[in-house]
Structure formats: C-alpha cells, structure tokens
Amino acid sequence: MKSVVIGGSGLIGSKLVTKLREAGHEAVAASPNSGGVNTLTGEGLAEALKGASVVVDVSNSPSWEDAAVMNFFETSTRNLLTYEASAGVGHHVALSVVGTERLPESGYFRAKIVQEKLIKSGTIPYSIVQATQFFEFLKQLADISFDGKKVRLPDALFQPMAADDVATAVGRIAAGQPINGTVEIGGPEPFRLDELVRRRLTSLNDSREVIADPNARYSGAKLDERTLVPGSNARLGETRFETWLTQSAGKAAAVTR
Ligand SMILES: NC(=O)c1ccc[n+]([C@@H]2O[C@H](COP(=O)([O-])OP(=O)(O)OC[C@H]3O[C@@H](n4cnc5c(N)ncnc54)[C@H](OP(=O)(O)O)[C@@H]3O)[C@@H](O)[C@H]2O)c1
C-alpha cells in the first residue's frame, strides 16, 4: 500500500510516516519542504499521488488569521480531492479536531468545518479522525491565550493526548478501510484547560501566571464545560500526561547535555 502523507514534515506527519513504514507500508512525506509538494498551488501533487491508494492529510495552515486559514483548508482540500480523483486514490484520511462542529465562532474552526464538509460531500471514500488537543500544543495554547500580562483560559474540560498516540491511531485508520464517517480519539484523562496549561508552564520554568477566566475564549470561541470533550465512543490513547511530561522533560535534558 502506498500512502502519501500531506504535511509529512510536521509534528504528527513525521511520526506517522515512520509508523507506516515500520508497519511495512510505503509512505511518502509530501509538503513544501519535503518533496516540493504544495496543496495550495497544486505543485508536485500529480507526481506525488501516482500509484497511491491512500492520502493522509495532516497538514496545517502556516497562518491562523481568519481569512488565511480558511483559504488554506478550503483550497488545499479542493485541490487534494481533485488530484486524488485523477490518480484513482481510494481513501482520503484527514486529521481534524474533536468539537470542530461546536466551534463556528472561531475562524480556525470555521476553516476546519469547511475542510470536513468538502471531504464528506466529495467522491473519494474517506475517514475523518477528530483528535483532542495534543500535549505538545499546551505551550502554544498558553502563547495564544497570553494578553501581555497573564495567560487567560476558560476552565472548561478537555482530554488531551500525546502526538505519538495521535500518529498511532491515524496510522491504523489509514491502513484500514474507509469508514465514510468520523472517529474521535482522545487522551486517557480529562483536565481543566487552565489547570493543565499551568502545569505545563511550570514544567518549562515559564513563570507566566495562568488565570481561569470564564470570559476568556478558546481560539476565538466561547466554550461550554464539555465543548472540547470527546464522546463515549472515542478511542483513547494510553499515554498519561505525567508520563509524557517525564519523557519529554527527559528528552529535553538529553538534548541540552
Ligand atoms: N494542535 C492540536 O492540538 C491539534 C489537535 C487536533 C487536531 N489537530 C490537527 O492536526 C493537524 C496537524 O497538526 P500539526 O501540529 O502536526 O501540524 P504542524 O506540525 O504545524 O505541521 C504542518 C504541516 O503542514 C505542512 N504544510 C504547510 N503548508 C502546506 C502546503 N501549502 N502544502 C502542503 N503541506 C503544507 C507543513 O509542511 P512544511 O514543513 O513543508 O511547511 C507541515 O508538514 C492540523 O490539521 C490540525 O488541525 C491539531
């Protein structure tokens, strides 16, 4: 099975390419900086998709500004589906976010809603994987929620997971039959957003204060207690936050030594 991983140089994409290869599949990383493939312009797509049975889209927009992110997911997804039809690709797998359909107040999530709709209304058999927030994203979440003085976050629940577990789950789905539907994946334990971001910053010796603010928004959207929490059928990754923290702290120490 040849699979093409769009965004194969990214956080999830690079792990996914390795896992697919370890499982004995041919996996090609495709992105502007890996193989000169650009889904926005179509550059390199026809060549990359030749002979592919599966395309896994784990790309992300370089800019999260409302218009830019909408243009990215809309144009890229349209191009991908068109080139996949010409190449005879039989399975389009896309990584999205748990709760996307509940977050239309956010420009980023409006773009993910459009991405999902294009896939669902297209002709290519598909599997949409909605993942919860990655542990690796917590620092960036602090950065985008920082008002210059404090990190302000709603105290809503979420159930984040390790990027490694995301890649494992996406790899399994890519190797299977299209489900023509959506699968949710999440982490093993729920937390409050402010609580976990505070713990992550402490582990990084980042002294910024994290405040639970009921008026704070998440990526521009107001959250209810369970907006970000997956349903009871979600497939849960094994890695607990404390285990990941020890591993990632250990890795960071090894790099600086
Ligand atoms: N962050 C979270 O907590 C979270 C949670 C659930 C789901 N997700 C979803 O997970 C997906 C992947 O996220 P990530 O953090 O792994 O992304 P990432 O590390 O930021 O990587 C983004 C990838 O997209 C590629 N890319 C950018 N522009 C492209 C273009 N024009 N054509 C083709 N590829 C392009 C980049 O390639 P170059 O390196 O070559 O530029 C890179 O490989 C996203 O769709 C996101 O919505 C994220």
Coordinates of C-alpha atoms and ligand atoms in Angstrom, one line a residue, residues 7-12 31-33 37-40 58-60 72-73 95-97 108 112 131-134 137, ligand 1:
G7 CA 2.2 17.6 6.0
G8 CA 4.6 14.7 6.4
S9 CA 7.3 17.0 7.9
G10 CA 5.0 18.2 10.7
L11 CA 4.6 17.1 14.3
I12 CA 2.1 14.4 13.5
S31 CA 4.9 19.1 1.8
P32 CA 6.6 22.3 0.5
N33 CA 9.8 21.4 2.4
V37 CA 4.5 19.4 -2.8
N38 CA 2.2 22.3 -2.2
T39 CA -1.5 21.6 -1.8
L40 CA -2.4 25.3 -2.1
V58 CA -2.2 16.1 8.5
S59 CA -1.1 19.5 7.1
N60 CA -1.8 22.7 8.9
F72 CA -5.6 27.2 3.3
F73 CA -8.1 24.4 4.3
L95 CA -7.0 14.9 10.9
S96 CA -9.5 17.3 12.4
V97 CA -10.3 18.3 16.0
Y108 CA -9.7 28.4 12.7
K112 CA -11.9 23.0 9.7
A131 CA -8.4 14.3 17.8
T132 CA -8.3 16.2 21.1
Q133 CA -5.6 18.8 21.8
F134 CA -2.0 17.4 21.7
F137 CA 0.2 22.1 21.9
Ligands
LIG1 N1 -2.6 21.2 17.7 C1 -3.5 20.4 18.2 O1 -3.6 20.2 19.4 C2 -4.5 19.6 17.3 C3 -5.5 18.8 17.8 C4 -6.3 18.1 16.9 C5 -6.0 18.1 15.5 N2 -5.1 18.9 15.0 C6 -4.9 19.0 13.6 O2 -3.7 18.3 13.3 C7 -3.2 18.7 12.0 C8 -1.7 18.7 12.0 O3 -1.2 19.5 13.0 P1 0.4 19.5 13.4 O4 0.5 20.3 14.7 O5 1.0 18.2 13.2 O6 0.9 20.4 12.2 P2 2.4 21.1 12.0 O7 3.4 20.4 12.9 O8 2.2 22.6 12.1 O9 2.8 20.8 10.5 C9 2.1 21.4 9.5 C10 2.5 20.6 8.2 O10 1.7 21.2 7.1 C11 2.6 21.4 6.0 N3 2.1 22.4 5.1 C12 2.0 23.7 5.3 N4 1.6 24.4 4.2 C13 1.4 23.4 3.2 C14 1.1 23.4 1.8 N5 0.8 24.5 1.2 N6 1.0 22.2 1.2 C15 1.3 21.0 1.8 N7 1.7 21.0 3.1 C16 1.7 22.1 3.8 C17 3.9 21.7 6.6 O11 4.9 21.5 5.7 P3 6.3 22.3 5.6 O12 7.0 21.9 6.9 O13 7.0 21.7 4.4 O14 6.0 23.7 5.5 C18 3.9 20.7 7.8 O15 4.4 19.5 7.4 C19 -3.9 20.0 11.7 O16 -4.8 19.8 10.6 C20 -4.7 20.3 13.0 O17 -5.9 20.9 12.7 C21 -4.3 19.7 15.9

